[in-house]
mmCIF file of N, CA and C in Angstrom:
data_model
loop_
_atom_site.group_PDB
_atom_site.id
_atom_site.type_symbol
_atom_site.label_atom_id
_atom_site.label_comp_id
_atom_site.label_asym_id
_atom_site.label_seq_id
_atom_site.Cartn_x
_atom_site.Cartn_y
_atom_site.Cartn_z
ATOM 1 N N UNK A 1 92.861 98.236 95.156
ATOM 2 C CA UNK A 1 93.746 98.702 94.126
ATOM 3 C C UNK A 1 93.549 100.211 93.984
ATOM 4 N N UNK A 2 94.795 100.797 93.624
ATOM 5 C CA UNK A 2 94.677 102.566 93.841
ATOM 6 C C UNK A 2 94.091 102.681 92.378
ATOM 7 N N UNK A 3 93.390 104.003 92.293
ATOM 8 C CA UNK A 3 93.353 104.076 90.717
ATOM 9 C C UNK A 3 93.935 105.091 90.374
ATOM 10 N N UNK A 4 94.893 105.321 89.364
ATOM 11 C CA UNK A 4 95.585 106.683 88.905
ATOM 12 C C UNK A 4 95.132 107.743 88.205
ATOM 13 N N UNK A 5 94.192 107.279 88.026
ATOM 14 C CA UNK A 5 93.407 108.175 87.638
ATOM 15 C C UNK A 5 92.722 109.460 88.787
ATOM 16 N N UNK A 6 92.975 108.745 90.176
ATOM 17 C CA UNK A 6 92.145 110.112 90.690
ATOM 18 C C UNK A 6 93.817 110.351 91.990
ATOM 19 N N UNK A 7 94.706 110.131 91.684
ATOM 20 C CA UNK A 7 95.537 110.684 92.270
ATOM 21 C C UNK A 7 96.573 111.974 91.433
ATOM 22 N N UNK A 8 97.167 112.541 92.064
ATOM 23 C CA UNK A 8 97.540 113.746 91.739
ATOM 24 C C UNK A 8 99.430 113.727 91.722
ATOM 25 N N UNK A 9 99.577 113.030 92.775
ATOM 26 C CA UNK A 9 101.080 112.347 93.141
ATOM 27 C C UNK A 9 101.234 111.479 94.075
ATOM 28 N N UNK A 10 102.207 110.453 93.852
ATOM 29 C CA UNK A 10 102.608 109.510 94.832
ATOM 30 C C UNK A 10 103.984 109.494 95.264
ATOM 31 N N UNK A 11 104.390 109.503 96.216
ATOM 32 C CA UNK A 11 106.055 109.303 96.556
ATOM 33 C C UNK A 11 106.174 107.775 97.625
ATOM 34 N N UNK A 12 107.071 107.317 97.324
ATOM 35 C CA UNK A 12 107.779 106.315 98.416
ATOM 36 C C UNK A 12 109.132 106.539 98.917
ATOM 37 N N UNK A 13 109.238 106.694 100.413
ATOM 38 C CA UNK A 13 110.050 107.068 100.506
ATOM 39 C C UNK A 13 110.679 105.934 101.955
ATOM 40 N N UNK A 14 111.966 106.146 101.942
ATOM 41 C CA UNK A 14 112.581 105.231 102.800
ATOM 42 C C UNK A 14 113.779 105.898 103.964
ATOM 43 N N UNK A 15 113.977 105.758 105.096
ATOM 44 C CA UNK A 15 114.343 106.299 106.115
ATOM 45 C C UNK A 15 113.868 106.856 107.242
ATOM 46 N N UNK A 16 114.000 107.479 108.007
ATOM 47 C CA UNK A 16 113.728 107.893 109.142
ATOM 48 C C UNK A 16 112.967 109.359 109.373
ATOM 49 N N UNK A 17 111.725 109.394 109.737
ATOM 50 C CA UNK A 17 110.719 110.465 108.929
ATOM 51 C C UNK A 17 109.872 111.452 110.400
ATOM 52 N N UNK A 18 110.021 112.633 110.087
ATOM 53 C CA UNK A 18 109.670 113.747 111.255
ATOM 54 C C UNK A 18 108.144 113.201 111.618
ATOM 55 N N UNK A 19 107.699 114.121 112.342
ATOM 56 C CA UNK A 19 105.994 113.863 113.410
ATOM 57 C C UNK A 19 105.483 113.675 112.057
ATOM 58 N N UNK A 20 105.329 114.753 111.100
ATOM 59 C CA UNK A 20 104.209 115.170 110.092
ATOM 60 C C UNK A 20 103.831 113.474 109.704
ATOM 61 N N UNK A 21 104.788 112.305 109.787
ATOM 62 C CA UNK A 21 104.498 110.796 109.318
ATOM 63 C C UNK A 21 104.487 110.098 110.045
ATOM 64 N N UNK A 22 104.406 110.588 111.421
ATOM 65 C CA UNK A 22 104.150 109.281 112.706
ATOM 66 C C UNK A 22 105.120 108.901 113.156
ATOM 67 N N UNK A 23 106.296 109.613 112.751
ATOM 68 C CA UNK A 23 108.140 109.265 113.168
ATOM 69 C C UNK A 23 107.927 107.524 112.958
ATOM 70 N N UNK A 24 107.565 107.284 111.511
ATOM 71 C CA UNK A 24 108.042 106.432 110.999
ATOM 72 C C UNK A 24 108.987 106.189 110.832
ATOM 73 N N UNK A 25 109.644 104.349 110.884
ATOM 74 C CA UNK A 25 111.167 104.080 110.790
ATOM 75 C C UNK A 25 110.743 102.999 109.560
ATOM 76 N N UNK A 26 111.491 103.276 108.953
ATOM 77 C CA UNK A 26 110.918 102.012 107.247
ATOM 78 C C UNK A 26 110.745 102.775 106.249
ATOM 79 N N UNK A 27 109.543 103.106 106.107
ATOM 80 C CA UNK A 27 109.021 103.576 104.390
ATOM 81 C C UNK A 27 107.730 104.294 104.223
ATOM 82 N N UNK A 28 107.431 105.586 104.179
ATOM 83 C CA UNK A 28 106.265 105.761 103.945
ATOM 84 C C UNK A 28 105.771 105.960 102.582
ATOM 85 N N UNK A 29 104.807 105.890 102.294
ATOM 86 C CA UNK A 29 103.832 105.775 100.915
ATOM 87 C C UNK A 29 102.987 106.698 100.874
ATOM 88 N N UNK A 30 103.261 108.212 100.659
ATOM 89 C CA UNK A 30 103.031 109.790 100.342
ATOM 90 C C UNK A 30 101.912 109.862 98.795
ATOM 91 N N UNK A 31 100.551 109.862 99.266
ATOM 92 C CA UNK A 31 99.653 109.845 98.117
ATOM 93 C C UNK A 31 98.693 110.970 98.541
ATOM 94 N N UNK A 32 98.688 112.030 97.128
ATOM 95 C CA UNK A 32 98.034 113.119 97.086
ATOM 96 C C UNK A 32 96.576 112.667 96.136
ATOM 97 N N UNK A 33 95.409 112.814 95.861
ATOM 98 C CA UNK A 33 94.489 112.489 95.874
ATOM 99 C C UNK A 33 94.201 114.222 95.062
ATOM 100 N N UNK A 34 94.061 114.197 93.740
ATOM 101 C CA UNK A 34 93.093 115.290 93.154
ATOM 102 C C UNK A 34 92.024 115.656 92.867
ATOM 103 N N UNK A 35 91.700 117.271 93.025
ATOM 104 C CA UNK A 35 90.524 117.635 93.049
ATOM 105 C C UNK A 35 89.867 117.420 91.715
ATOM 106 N N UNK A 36 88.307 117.452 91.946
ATOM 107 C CA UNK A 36 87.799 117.540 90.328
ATOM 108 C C UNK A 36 87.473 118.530 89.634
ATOM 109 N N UNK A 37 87.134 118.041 87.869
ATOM 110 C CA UNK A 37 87.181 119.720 87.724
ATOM 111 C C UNK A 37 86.441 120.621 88.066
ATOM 112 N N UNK A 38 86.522 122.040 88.312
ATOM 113 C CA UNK A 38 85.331 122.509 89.187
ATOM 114 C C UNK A 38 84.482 123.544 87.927
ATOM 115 N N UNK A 39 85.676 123.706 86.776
ATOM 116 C CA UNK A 39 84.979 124.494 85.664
ATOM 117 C C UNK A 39 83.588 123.770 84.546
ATOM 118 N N UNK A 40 84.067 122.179 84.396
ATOM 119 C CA UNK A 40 83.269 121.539 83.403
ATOM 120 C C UNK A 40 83.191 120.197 84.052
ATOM 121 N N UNK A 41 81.670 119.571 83.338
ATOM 122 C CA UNK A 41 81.903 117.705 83.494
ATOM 123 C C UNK A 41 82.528 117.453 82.552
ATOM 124 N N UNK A 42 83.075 115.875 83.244
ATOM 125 C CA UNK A 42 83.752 115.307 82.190
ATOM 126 C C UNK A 42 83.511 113.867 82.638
ATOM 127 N N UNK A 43 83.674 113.095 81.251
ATOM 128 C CA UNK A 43 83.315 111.503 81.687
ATOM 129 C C UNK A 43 84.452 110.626 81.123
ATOM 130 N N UNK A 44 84.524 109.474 81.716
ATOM 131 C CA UNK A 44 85.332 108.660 81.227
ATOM 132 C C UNK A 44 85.037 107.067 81.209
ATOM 133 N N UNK A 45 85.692 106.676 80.494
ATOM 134 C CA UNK A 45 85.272 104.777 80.132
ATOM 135 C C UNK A 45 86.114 104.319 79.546
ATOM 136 N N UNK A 46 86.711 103.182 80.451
ATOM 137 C CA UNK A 46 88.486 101.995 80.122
ATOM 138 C C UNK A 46 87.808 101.284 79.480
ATOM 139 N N UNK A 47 88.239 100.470 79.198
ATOM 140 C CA UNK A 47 88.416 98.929 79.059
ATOM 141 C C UNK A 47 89.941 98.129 79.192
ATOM 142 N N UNK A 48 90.292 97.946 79.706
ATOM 143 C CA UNK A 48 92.294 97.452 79.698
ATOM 144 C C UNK A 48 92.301 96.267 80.523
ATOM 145 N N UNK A 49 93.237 95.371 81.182
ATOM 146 C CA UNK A 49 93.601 94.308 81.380
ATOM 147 C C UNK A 49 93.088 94.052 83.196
ATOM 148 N N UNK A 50 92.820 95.759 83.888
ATOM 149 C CA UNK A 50 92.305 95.537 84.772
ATOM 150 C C UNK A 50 90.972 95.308 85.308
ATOM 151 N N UNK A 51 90.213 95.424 83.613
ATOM 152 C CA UNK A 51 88.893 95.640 83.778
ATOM 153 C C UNK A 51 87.966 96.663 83.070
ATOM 154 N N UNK A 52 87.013 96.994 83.623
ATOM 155 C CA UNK A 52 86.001 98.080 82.909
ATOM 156 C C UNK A 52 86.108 99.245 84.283
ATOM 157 N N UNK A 53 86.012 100.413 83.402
ATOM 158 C CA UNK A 53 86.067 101.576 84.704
ATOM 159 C C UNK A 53 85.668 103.040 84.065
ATOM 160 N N UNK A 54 84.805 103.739 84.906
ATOM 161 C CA UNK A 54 83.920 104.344 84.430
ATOM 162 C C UNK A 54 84.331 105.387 85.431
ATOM 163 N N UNK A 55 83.975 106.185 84.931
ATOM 164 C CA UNK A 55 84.223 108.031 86.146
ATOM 165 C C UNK A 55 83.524 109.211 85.551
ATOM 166 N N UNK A 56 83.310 110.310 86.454
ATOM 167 C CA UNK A 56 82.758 111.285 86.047
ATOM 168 C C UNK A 56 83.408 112.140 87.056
ATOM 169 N N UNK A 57 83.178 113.452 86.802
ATOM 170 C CA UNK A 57 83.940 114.831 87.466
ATOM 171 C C UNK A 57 83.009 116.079 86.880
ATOM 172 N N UNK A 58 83.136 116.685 87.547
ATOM 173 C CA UNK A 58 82.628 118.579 87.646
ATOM 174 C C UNK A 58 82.164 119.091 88.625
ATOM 175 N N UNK A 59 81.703 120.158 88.321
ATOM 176 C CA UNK A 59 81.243 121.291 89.238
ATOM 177 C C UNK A 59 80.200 120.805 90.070
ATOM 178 N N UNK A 60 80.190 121.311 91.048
ATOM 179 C CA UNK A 60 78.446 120.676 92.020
ATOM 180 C C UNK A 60 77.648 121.624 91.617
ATOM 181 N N UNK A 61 78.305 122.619 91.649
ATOM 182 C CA UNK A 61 77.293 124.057 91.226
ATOM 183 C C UNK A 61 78.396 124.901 90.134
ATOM 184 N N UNK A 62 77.418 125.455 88.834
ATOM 185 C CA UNK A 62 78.312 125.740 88.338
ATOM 186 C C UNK A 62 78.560 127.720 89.224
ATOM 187 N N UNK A 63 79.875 128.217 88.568
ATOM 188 C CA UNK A 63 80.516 129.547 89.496
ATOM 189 C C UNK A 63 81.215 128.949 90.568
ATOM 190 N N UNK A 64 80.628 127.695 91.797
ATOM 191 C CA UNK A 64 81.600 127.607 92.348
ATOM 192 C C UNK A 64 83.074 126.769 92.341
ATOM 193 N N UNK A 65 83.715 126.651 93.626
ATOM 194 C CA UNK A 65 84.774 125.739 93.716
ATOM 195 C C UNK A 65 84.836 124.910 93.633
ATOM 196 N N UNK A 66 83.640 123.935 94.332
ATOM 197 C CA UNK A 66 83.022 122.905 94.885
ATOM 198 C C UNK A 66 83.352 121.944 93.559
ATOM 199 N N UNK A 67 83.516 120.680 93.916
ATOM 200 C CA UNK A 67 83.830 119.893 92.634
ATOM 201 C C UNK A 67 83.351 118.091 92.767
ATOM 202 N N UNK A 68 83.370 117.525 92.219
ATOM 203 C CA UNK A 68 82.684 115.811 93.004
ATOM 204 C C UNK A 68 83.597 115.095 91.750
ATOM 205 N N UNK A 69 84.418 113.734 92.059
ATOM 206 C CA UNK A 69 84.505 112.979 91.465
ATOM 207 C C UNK A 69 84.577 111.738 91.688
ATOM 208 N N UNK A 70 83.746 110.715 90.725
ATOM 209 C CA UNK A 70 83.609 109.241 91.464
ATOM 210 C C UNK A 70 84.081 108.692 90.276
ATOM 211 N N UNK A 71 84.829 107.338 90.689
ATOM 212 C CA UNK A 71 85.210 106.310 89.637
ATOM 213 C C UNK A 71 84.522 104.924 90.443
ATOM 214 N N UNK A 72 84.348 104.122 89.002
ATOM 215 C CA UNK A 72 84.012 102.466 89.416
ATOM 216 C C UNK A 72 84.659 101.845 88.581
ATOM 217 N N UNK A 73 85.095 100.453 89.303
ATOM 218 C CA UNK A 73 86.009 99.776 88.509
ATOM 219 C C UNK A 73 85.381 98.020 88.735
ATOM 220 N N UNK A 74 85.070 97.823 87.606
ATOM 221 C CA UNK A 74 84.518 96.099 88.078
ATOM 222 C C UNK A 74 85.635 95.835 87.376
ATOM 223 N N UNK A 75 86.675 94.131 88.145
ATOM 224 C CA UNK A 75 87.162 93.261 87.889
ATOM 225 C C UNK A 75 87.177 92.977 86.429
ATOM 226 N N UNK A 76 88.434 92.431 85.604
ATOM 227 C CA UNK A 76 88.589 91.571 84.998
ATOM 228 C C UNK A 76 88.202 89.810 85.011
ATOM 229 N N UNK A 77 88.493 89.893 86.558
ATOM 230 C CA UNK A 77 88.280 87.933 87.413
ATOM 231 C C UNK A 77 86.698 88.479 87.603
ATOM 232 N N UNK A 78 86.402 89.363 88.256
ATOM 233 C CA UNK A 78 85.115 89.430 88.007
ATOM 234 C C UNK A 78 83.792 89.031 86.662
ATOM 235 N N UNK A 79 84.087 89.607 85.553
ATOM 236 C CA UNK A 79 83.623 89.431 84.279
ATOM 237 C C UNK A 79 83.588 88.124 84.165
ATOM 238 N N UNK A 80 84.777 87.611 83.994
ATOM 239 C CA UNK A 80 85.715 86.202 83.819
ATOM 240 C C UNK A 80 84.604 85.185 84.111
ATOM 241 N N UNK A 81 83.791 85.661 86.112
ATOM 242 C CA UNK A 81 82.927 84.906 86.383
ATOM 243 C C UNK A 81 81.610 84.757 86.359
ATOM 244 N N UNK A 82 81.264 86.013 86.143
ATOM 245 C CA UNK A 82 80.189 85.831 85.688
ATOM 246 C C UNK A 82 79.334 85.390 84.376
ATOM 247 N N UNK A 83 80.362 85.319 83.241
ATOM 248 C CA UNK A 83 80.382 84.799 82.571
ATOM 249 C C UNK A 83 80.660 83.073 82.219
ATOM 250 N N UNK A 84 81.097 82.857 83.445
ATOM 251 C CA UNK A 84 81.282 80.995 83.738
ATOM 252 C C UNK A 84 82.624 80.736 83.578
ATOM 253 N N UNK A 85 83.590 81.622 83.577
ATOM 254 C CA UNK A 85 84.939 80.983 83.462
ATOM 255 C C UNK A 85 85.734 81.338 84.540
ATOM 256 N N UNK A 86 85.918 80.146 85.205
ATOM 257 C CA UNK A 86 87.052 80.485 86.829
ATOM 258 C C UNK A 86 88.095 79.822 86.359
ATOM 259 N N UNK A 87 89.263 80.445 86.904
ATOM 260 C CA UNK A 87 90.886 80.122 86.966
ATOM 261 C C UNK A 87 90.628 79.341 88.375
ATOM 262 N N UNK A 88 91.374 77.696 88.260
ATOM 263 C CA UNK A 88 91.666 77.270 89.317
ATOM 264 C C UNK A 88 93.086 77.344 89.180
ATOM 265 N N UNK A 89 93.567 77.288 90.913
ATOM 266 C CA UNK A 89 95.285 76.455 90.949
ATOM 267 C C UNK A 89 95.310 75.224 91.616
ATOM 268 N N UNK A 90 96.483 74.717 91.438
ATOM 269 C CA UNK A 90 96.486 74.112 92.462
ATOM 270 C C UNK A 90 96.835 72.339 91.611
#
């Protein structure tokens, strides 16, 4: 699953597409991926329907460019089971 949180832009696009995409014929799926911040840390913590998800971002060194950001995302079905409750079908 993508997380939107660390993308910057996404496009989908449909038709007939130059080298820069592999002279794709169909549809390509154009995802830009952003940098972190490189001035300050910063932290973050969900809770929503997909789960629990946690991230951090900043500088590697402070003055420079250099920047690091990681996210984690544990499951909703995850929780669900470890806690003893499975969805069957069927």
């Amino acid at each position: 699953m993508l997380n939107n949180n660390t993308l910057t832009k996404s496009d989908f696009i449909t038709a007939a597409f130059p080298a820069t995409y592999g002279n794709a014929i169909g549809g390509v799926f154009d995802l830009q991926m952003r940098s972190g911040n490189n001035l300050k840390r910063e932290y973050l913590g969900q809770i929503g329907f997909n789960g629990l998800e946690f991230g951090a971002e900043g500088p590697i060194k402070k003055g420079k460019q250099a920047s690091f950001m990681i996210n984690y995302r544990y499951s909703t079905l995850g929780i669900f089971k470890a806690v003893g409750i499975e969805f069957r079908h069927g």
